[in-house]
XYZ file of C-alpha atoms in Angstrom:
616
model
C 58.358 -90.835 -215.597
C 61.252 -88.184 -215.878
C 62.675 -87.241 -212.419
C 61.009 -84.234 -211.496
C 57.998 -85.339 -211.934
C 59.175 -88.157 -209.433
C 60.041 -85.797 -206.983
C 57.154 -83.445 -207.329
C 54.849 -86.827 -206.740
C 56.678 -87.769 -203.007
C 55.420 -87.806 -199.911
C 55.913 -84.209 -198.000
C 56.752 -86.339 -195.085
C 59.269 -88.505 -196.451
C 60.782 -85.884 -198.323
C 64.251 -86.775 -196.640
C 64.189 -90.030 -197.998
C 65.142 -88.440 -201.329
C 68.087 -87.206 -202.178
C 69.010 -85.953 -205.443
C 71.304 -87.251 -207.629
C 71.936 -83.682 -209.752
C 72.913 -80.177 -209.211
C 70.025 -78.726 -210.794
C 68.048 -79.907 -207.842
C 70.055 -78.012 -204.848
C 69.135 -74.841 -203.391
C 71.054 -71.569 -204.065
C 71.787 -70.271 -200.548
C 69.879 -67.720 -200.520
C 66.687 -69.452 -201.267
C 67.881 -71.916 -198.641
C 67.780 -69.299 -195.795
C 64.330 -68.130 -197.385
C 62.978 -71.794 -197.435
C 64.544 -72.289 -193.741
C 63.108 -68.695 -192.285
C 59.609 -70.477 -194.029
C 59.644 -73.639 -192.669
C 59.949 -72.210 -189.009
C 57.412 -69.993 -189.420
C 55.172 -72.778 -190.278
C 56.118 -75.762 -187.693
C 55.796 -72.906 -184.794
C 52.152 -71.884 -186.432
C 51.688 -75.790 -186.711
C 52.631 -76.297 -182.914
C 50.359 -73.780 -181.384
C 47.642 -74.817 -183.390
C 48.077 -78.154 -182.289
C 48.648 -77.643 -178.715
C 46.352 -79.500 -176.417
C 44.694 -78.339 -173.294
C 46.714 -79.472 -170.229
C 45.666 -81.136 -166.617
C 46.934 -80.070 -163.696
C 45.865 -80.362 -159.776
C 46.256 -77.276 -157.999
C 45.493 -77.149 -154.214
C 43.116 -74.834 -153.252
C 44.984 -73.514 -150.140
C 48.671 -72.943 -151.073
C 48.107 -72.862 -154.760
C 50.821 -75.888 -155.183
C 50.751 -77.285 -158.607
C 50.801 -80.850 -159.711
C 50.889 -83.208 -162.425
C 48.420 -86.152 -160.973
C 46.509 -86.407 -158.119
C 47.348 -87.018 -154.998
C 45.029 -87.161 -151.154
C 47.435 -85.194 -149.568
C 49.650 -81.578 -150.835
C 53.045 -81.865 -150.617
C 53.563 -78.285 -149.882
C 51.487 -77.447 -147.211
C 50.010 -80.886 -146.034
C 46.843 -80.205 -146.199
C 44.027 -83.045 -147.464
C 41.629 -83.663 -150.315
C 42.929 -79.974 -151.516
C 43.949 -80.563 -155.340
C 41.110 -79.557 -157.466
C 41.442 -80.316 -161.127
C 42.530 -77.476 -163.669
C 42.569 -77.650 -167.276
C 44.650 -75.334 -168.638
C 43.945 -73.962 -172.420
C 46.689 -73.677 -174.409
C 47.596 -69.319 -175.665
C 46.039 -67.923 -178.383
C 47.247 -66.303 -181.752
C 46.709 -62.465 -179.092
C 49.630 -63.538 -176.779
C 47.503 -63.224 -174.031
C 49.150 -65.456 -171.245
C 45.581 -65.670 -169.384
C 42.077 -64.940 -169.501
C 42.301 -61.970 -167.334
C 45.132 -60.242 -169.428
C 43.478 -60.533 -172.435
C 40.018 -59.284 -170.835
C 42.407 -56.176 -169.517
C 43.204 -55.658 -173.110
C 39.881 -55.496 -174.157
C 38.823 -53.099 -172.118
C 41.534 -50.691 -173.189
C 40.835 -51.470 -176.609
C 36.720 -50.385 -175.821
C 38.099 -47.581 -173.741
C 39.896 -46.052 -176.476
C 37.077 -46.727 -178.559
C 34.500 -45.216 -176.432
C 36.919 -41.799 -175.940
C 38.264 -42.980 -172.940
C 41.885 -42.979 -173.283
C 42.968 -41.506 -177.055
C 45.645 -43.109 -179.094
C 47.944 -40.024 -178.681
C 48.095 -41.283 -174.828
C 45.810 -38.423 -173.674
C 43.505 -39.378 -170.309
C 39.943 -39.350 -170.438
C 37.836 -36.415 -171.901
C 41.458 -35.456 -173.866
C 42.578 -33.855 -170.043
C 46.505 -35.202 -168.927
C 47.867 -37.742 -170.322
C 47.865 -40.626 -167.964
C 50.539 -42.907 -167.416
C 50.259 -46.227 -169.372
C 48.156 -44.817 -171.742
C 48.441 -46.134 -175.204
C 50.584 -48.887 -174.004
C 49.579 -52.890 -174.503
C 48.761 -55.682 -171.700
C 51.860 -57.786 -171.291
C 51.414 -61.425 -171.389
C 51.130 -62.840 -167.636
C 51.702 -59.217 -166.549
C 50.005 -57.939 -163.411
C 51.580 -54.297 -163.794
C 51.533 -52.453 -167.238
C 55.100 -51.986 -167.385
C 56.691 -48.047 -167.192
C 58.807 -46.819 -170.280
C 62.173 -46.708 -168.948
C 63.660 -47.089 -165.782
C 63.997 -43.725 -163.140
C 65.574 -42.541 -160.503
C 64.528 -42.985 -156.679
C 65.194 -39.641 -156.063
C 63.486 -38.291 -159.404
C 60.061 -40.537 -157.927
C 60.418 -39.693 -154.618
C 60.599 -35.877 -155.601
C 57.094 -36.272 -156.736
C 56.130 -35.773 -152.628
C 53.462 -38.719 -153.015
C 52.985 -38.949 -149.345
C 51.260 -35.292 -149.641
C 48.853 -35.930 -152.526
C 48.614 -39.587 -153.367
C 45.879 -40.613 -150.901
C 41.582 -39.902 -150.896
C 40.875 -39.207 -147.565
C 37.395 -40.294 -146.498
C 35.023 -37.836 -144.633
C 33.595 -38.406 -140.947
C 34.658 -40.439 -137.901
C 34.152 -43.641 -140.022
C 36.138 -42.965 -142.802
C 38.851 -41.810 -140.260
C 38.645 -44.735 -139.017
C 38.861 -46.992 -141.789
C 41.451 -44.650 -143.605
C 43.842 -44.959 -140.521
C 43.462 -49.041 -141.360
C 44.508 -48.311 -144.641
C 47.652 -46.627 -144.006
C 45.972 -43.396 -144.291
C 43.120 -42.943 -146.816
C 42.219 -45.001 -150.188
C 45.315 -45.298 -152.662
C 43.978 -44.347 -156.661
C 44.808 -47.492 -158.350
C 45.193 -49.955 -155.152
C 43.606 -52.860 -155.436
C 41.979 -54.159 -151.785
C 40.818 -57.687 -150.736
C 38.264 -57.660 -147.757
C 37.914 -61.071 -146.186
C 35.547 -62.016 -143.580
C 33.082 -64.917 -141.641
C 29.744 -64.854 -143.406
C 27.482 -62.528 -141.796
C 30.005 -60.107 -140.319
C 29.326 -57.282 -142.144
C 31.317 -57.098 -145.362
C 28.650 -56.063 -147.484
C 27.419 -53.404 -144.741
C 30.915 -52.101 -144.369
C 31.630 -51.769 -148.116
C 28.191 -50.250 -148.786
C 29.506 -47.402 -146.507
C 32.710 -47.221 -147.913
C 30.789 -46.581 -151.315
C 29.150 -43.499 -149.832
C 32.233 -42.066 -148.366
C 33.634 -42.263 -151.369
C 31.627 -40.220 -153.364
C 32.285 -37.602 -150.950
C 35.887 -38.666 -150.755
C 38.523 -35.590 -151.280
C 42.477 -36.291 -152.169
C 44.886 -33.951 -149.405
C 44.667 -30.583 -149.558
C 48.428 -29.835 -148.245
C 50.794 -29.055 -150.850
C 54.468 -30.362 -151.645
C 56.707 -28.557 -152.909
C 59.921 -29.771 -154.652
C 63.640 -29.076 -153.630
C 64.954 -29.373 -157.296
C 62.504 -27.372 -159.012
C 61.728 -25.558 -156.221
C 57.761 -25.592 -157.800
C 54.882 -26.319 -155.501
C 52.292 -28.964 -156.704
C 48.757 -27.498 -155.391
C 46.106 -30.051 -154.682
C 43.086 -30.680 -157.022
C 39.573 -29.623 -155.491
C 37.551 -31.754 -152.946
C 35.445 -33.326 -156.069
C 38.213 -33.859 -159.031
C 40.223 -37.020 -158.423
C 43.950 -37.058 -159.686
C 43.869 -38.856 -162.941
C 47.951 -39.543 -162.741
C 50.290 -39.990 -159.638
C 53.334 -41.406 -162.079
C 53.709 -37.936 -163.061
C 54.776 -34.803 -161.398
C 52.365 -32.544 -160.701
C 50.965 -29.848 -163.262
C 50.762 -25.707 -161.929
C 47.932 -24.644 -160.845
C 46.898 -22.879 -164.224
C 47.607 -26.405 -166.550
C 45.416 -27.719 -163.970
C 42.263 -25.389 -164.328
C 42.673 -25.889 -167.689
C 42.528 -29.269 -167.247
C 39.341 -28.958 -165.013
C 37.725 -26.935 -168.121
C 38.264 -29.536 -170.427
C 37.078 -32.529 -168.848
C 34.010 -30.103 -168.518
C 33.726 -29.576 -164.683
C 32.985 -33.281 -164.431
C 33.877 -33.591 -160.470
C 30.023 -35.529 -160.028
C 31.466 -37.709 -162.804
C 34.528 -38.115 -161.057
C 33.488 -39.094 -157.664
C 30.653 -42.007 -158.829
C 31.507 -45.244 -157.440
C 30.300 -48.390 -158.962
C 28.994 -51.071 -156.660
C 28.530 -54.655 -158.458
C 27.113 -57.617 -156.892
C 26.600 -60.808 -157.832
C 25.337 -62.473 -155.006
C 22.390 -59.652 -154.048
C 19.589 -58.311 -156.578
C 19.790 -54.583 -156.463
C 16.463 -54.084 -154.736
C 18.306 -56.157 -151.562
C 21.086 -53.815 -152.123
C 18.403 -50.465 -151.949
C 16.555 -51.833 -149.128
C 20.010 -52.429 -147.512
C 20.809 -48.540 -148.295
C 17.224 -47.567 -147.051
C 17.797 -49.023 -143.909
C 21.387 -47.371 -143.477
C 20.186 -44.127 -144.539
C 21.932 -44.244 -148.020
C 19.211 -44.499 -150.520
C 19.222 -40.340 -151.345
C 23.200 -40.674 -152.746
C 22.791 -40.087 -156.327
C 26.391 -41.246 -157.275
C 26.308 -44.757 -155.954
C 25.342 -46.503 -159.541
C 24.645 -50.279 -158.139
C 24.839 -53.247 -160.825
C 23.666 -56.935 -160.416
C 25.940 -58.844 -162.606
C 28.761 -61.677 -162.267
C 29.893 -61.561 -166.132
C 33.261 -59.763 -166.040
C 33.148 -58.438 -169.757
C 29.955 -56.657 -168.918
C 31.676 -55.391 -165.910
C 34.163 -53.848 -167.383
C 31.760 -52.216 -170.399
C 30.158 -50.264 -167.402
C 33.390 -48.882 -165.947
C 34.492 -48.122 -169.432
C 30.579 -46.250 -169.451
C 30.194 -44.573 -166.179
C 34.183 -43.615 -165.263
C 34.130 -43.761 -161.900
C 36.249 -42.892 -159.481
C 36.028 -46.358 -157.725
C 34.866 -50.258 -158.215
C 33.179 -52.230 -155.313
C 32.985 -56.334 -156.063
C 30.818 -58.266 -153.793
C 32.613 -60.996 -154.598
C 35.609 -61.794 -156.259
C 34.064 -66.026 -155.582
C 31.233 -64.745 -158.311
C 32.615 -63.087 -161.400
C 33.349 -65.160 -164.205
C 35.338 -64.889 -167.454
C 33.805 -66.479 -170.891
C 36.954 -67.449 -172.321
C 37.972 -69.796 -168.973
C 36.210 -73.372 -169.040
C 36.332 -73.358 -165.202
C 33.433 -72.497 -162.996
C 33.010 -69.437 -161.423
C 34.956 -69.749 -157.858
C 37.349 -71.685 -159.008
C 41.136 -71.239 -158.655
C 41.879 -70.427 -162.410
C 39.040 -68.071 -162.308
C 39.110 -66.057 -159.580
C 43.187 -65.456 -160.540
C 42.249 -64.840 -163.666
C 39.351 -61.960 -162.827
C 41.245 -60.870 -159.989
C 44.445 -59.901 -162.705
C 42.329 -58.567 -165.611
C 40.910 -55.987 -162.330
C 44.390 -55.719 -161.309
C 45.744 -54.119 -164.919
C 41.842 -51.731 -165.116
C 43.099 -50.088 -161.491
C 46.574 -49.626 -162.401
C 45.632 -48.311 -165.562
C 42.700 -45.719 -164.660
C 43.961 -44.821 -161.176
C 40.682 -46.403 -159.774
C 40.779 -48.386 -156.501
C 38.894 -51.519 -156.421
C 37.616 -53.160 -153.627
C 37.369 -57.090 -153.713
C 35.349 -59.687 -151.276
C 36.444 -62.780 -150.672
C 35.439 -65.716 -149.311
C 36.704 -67.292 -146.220
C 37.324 -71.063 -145.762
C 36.166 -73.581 -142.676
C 38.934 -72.814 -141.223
C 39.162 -69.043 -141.842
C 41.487 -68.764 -144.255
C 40.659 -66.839 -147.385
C 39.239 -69.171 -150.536
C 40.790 -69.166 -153.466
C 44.503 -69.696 -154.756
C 47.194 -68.359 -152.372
C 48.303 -66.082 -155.351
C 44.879 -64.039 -154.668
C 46.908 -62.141 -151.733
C 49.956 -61.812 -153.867
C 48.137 -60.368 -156.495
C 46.118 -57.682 -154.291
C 47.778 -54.816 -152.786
C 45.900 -54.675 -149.303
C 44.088 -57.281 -147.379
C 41.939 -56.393 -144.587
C 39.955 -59.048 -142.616
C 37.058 -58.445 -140.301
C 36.257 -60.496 -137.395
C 33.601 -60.625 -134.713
C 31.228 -63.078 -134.011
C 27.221 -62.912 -134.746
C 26.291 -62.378 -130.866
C 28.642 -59.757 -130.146
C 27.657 -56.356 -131.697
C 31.908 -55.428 -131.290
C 33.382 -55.855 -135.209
C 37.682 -55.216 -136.003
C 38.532 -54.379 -139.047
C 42.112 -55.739 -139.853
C 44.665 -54.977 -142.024
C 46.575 -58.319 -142.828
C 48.989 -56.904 -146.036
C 49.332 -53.046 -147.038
C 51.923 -51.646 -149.071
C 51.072 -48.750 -148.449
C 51.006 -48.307 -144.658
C 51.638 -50.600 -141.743
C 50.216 -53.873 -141.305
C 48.201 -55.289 -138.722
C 45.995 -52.159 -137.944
C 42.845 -52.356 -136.402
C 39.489 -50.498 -136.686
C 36.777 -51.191 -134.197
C 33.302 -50.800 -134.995
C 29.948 -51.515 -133.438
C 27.468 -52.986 -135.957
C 23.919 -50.742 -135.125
C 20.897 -50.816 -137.779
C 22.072 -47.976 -139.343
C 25.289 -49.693 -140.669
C 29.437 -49.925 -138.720
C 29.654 -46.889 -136.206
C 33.269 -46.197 -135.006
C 34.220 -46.815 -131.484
C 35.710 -44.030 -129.804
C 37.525 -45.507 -126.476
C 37.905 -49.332 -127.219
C 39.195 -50.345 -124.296
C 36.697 -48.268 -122.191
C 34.297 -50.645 -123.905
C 36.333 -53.756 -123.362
C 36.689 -53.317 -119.801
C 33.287 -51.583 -119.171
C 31.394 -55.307 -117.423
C 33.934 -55.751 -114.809
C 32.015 -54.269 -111.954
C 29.367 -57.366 -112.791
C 31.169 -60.277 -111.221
C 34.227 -58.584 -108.583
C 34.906 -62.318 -107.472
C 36.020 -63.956 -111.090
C 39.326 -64.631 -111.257
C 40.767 -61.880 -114.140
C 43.456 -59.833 -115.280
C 43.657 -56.792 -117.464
C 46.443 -57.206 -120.454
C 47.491 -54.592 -122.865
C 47.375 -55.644 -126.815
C 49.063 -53.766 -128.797
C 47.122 -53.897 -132.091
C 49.489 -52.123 -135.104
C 50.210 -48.872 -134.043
C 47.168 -48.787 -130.739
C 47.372 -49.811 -127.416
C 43.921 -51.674 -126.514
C 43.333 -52.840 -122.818
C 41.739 -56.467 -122.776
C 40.489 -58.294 -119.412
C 40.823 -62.428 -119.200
C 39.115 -64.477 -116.840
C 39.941 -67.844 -116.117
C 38.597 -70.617 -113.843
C 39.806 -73.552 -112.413
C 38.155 -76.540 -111.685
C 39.620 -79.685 -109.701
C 39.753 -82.672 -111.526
C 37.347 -85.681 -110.148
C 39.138 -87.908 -108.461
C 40.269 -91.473 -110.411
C 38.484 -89.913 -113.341
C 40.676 -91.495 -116.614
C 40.232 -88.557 -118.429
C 42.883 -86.028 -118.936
C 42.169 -82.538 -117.675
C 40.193 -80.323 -120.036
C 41.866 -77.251 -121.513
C 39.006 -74.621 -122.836
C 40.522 -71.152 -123.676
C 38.379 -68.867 -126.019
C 40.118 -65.954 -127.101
C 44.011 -67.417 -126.474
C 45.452 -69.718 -128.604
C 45.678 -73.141 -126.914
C 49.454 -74.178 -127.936
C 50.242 -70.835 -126.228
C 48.262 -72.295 -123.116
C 49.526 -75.509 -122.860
C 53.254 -74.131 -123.106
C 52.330 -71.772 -119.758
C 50.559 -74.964 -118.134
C 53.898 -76.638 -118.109
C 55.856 -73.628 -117.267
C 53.737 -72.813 -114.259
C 53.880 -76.439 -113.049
C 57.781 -76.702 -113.676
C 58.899 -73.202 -111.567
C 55.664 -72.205 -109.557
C 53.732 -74.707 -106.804
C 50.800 -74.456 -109.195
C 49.665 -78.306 -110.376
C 47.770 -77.723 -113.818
C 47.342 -81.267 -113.854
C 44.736 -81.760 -111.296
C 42.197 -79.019 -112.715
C 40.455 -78.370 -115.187
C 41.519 -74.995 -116.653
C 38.586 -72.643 -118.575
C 39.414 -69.279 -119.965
C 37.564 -66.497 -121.480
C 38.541 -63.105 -123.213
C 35.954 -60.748 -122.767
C 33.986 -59.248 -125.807
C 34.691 -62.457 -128.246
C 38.269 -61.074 -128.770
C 41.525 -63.098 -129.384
C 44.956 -62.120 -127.879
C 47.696 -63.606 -129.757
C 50.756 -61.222 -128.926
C 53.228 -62.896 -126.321
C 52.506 -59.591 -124.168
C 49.991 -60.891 -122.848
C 51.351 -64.173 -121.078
C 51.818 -62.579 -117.859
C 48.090 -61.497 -117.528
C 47.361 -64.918 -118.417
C 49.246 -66.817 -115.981
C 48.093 -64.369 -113.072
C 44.591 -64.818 -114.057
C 44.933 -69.439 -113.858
C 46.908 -68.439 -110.844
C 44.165 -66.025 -108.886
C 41.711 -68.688 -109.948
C 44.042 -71.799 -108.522
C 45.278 -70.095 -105.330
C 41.489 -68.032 -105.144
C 42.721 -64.887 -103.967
C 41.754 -61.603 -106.012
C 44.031 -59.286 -108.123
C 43.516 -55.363 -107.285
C 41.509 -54.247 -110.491
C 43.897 -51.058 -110.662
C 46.368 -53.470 -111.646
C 47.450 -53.885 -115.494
C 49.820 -56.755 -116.192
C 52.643 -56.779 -118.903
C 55.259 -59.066 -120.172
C 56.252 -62.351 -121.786
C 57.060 -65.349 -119.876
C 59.859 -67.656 -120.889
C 60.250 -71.441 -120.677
C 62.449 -70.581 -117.226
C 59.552 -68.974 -115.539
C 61.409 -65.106 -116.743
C 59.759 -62.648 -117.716
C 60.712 -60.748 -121.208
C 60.037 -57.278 -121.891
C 58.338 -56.307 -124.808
C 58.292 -53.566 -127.552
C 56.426 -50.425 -126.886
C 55.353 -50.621 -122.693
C 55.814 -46.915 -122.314
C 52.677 -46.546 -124.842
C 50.996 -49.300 -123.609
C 51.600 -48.185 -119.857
C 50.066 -44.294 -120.991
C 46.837 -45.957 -122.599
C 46.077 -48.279 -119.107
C 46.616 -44.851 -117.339
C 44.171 -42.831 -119.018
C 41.504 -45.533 -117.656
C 42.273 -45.094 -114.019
C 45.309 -47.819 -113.485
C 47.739 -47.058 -111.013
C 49.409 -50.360 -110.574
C 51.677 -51.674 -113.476
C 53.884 -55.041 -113.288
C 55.919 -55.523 -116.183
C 59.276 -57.394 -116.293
C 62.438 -55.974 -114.471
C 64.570 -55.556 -118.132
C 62.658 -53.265 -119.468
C 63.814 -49.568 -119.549
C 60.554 -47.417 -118.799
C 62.126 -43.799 -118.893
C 60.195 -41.309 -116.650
C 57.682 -38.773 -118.213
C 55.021 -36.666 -117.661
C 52.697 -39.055 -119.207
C 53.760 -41.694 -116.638
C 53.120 -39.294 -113.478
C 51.345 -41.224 -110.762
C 52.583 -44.701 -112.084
C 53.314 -46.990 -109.787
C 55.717 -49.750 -111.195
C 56.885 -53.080 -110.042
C 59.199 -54.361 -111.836
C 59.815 -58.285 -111.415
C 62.355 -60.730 -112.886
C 60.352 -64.168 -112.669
C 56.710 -65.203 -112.373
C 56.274 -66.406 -109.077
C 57.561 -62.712 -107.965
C 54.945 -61.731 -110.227
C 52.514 -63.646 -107.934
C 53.628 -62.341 -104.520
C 53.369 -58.489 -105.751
C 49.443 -58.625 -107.185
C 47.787 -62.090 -105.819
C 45.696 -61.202 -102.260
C 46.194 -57.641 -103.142
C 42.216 -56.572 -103.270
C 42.543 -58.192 -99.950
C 44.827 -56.867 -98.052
C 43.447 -53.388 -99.374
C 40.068 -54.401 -98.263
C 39.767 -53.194 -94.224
């Protein structure tokens, strides 16, 4: 056998067992590089075909990752959290995830169905829109821009003027103040609540305002180019706010070629997938809803078929009831689970960006009130608002948790009626409206500061001595105040005051089912265990404000002039708030009387036995 045929006849993978013994046999250089440039090519083709799904645990509150399995997370501590994962290994696409790649498909149906055009024009050939044209990253949450700009050169744009859809009516005041404003085209919102409080009911409104939603109709005009960037009408919605804004004439023209389409514009999409769509109409019967012609409702959980519909009907926004429901093909997981609700939640992430169409998500909450899902759920979103309220009290707040668009921790208050969420006017007026029912409870009136309004909330407490050689330490009940708060004030009042928390029993009660977390609110709580412990009334024209530190001092807080002008407009007189704070004089303030204190127990002498000593 001559030796190439030898050679030709060897194993491919013992090749470099054989050398050869003549010059004939080398490689010239160049084919070398060409053989080299080859064999890479292949091994990395023969490595991702031949990658293997992986394992992982992933724990289902903080979204830690690990190998094996383990009872307890290492990150946040929490038990029996790590769920199991597989994760499948990247196809030939370059798709990092499931919900990327289902983002690409609906731009590549979009652009098939004459959505966006491949010369980067936005829908029905009007202005081109911002990422038009331009592919799904891998792992990408954004669709990235095309080079970087200037702050100044963005900020020219005057966003603050036309960015926002304002909703119509007291509710959608309401609800828009929560949001920093009004509705953001291409935000992305979470809204988290118990089961039962009215998420559905709240977003089934929001659907309807919508429709008749209207972006601001102030204009902003530019200090460079001196031009001034007039507002679309109340039924068009701005297709692109990455771009400066058109004249007035471009944008007529505009309005003629997508046809006059505002209906178009303004449908909203409302899918479900834990209600039938007749429970959805019955729902919108009952609310007075069922007339609205451009609420298009859709029963479905698959998120392909989702996003065929958006790609059909266009509209101007996307309501998910819930995020816990929707499901990708492509992901092995169950619907709910961590992979694919991250996965769903991103591929919806890229659509909004992309179309300028806010989306509304609802989550789940946990047992212990968290929102379900992976911790990356809030990252991903770019507002989280969280309703609370229990099931016997009509009183609902809406709460903004995350916004980057406006400030956080805003509250809404609502009233849940059969007709859907009405708005509350005067919260506090409501708060404080049952204290005329029992004048001999022990109670103080504390003023909460919730985001950027001042709300006026009364606590009651009650003390009850402890039975004597009972081996049982005494009970600590507070509803509505959080109980490492209490205990911390317990010790403080026993330490500097002639209070003894440990012989009693100590109960306490926020009116309404409301919580007061704010450190404002310490001094109303310490005068309402002491009223109950010493049994001598406060005045109820009294409002109490300040923090109380581990000395028995009281701390001022951010804000008392506003909170002092929201007790006044419902008939206080009487404010004690700690003797550091600087309360400037104003015309707001007339008639105020103020006592200012440095400690707690001169908080006591001022306002305990006062309804007394004013009784003749």
């Amino acid at each position: 056998m001559s030796l190439a045929a030898a050679a030709a006849r060897r194993p491919q993978a013992l090749s470099w067992l054989y050398k050869p013994a003549h010059t004939d046999f080398f490689v010239q250089p160049k084919r070398a590089a060409a053989s080299r440039e080859r064999f890479l090519v292949l091994a990395r083709a023969a490595s991702s075909s031949s990658a293997k799904a992986k394992q992982l645990y992933v724990c289902s509150e903080c979204g830690e990752q690990s190998a094996q399995w383990a009872g307890q997370c290492k990150a946040c501590g929490k038990w029996n959290t790590l769920e199991k994962v597989v994760v499948q290994p990247a196809g030939d696409a370059g798709g990092g995830g499931g919900g990327a790649r289902a983002a690409a498909r609906f731009a590549a149906g979009k652009s098939a169905g004459g959505g966006a055009s491949s010369d980067g024009e936005g829908p029905g050939g009007g202005a081109p829109t911002a990422f038009a044209g331009r592919p799904y990253r891998r792992s990408a949450w954004v669709v990235e821009a095309e080079a970087p700009q200037r702050l100044s050169d963005v900020s020219r744009r005057g966003f603050r003027q036309r960015w926002r859809l304002h909703l119509p009516g007291d509710n959608g005041r309401e609800l828009g103040r929560v949001l920093g404003g009004g509705v953001v085209p291409g935000s992305l919102t979470l809204v988290g609540g118990e089961p039962g409080v009215g998420k559905s009911t709240l977003l089934l409104q929001m659907a309807d305002m919508l429709t008749r939603a209207a972006p601001s109709s102030s204009s902003s005009s530019s200090s460079a180019a001196g031009s001034k960037a007039s507002s679309t009408g109340s039924g068009s919605r701005e297709q692109d706010v990455a771009q400066p804004p058109p004249p007035s004439a471009q944008q007529e023209q505009q309005q003629e070629a997508q046809g006059g389409g505002q209906a178009a514009s303004q449908t909203v999409l409302y899918v479900s997938g834990e209600e039938s769509v007749e429970q959805i109409g019955s729902r919108a019967e009952r609310m007075g809803m069922a007339g609205n012609t451009d609420v298009f409702v859709y029963s479905a959980t698959r998120l392909d078929g989702i996003l065929d519909e958006i790609i059909r009907l266009q509209p101007a926004a996307v309501i998910v009831d819930s995020i816990q429901t929707v499901y990708l093909d492509e992901v092995s997981s169950s619907a709910g689970s961590i992979t694919q609700v991250r996965e769903c939640a991103t591929a919806l992430l890229q659509v909004a960006k992309r179309e300028r169409i806010p989306v509304f998500l609802v989550g789940h909450v946990t047992k212990s009130g968290d929102l379900a899902g992976p911790r990356v759920l809030e990252h991903i979103v770019d507002t989280v608002v969280y309703m609370e309220g229990g099931r016997q009290q009509p009183v609902r707040l809406v709460r903004c948790m995350k916004n980057r668009y406006g400030n956080t921790d805003e509250v809404g208050v609502f009233e849940m009626h059969d007709d859907g969420m009405q708005v509350v006017p005067n919260p506090s007026a409501l708060f404080l409206s049952d204290r005329d029912l029992a004048p001999n409870v022990s109670s103080a009136v504390a003023v909460v500061l919730e985001g950027t309004r001042p709300l006026l909330m009364e606590v009651q407490a009650l003390c009850s001595p402890v039975p004597q050689g009972s081996p049982a330490p005494p009970s600590r009940f507070p509803s509505g105040v959080n109980r490492q708060r209490l205990a911390l004030l317990l010790a403080v009042l026993g330490k500097h005051t002639e209070m003894r928390p440990y012989s009693v029993d100590v109960h306490l009660n926020v009116t309404g089912g409301l919580e007061m977390n704010e450190p404002a609110t310490d001094l109303a709580v310490a005068c309402a265990i002491a009223s109950s412990y010493f049994e001598q009334p406060i005045a109820r024209d009294v409002a109490l404000i300040g923090e109380v530190g581990l000395g028995g001092e009281l701390r001022p807080v951010g804000n008392i002039e506003r909170r002092i002008a929201e007790a006044a407009k419902l008939g206080f007189r009487t404010f004690v708030i700690p003797a550091s704070s600087n309360v400037h004089a104003s015309q707001r303030l007339k008639g105020a009387r103020m006592i200012e204190c440095k400690t707690v127990v001169e908080a006591f002498r001022a306002v305990l036995g006062t309804r007394a000593r004013e009784q003749p």
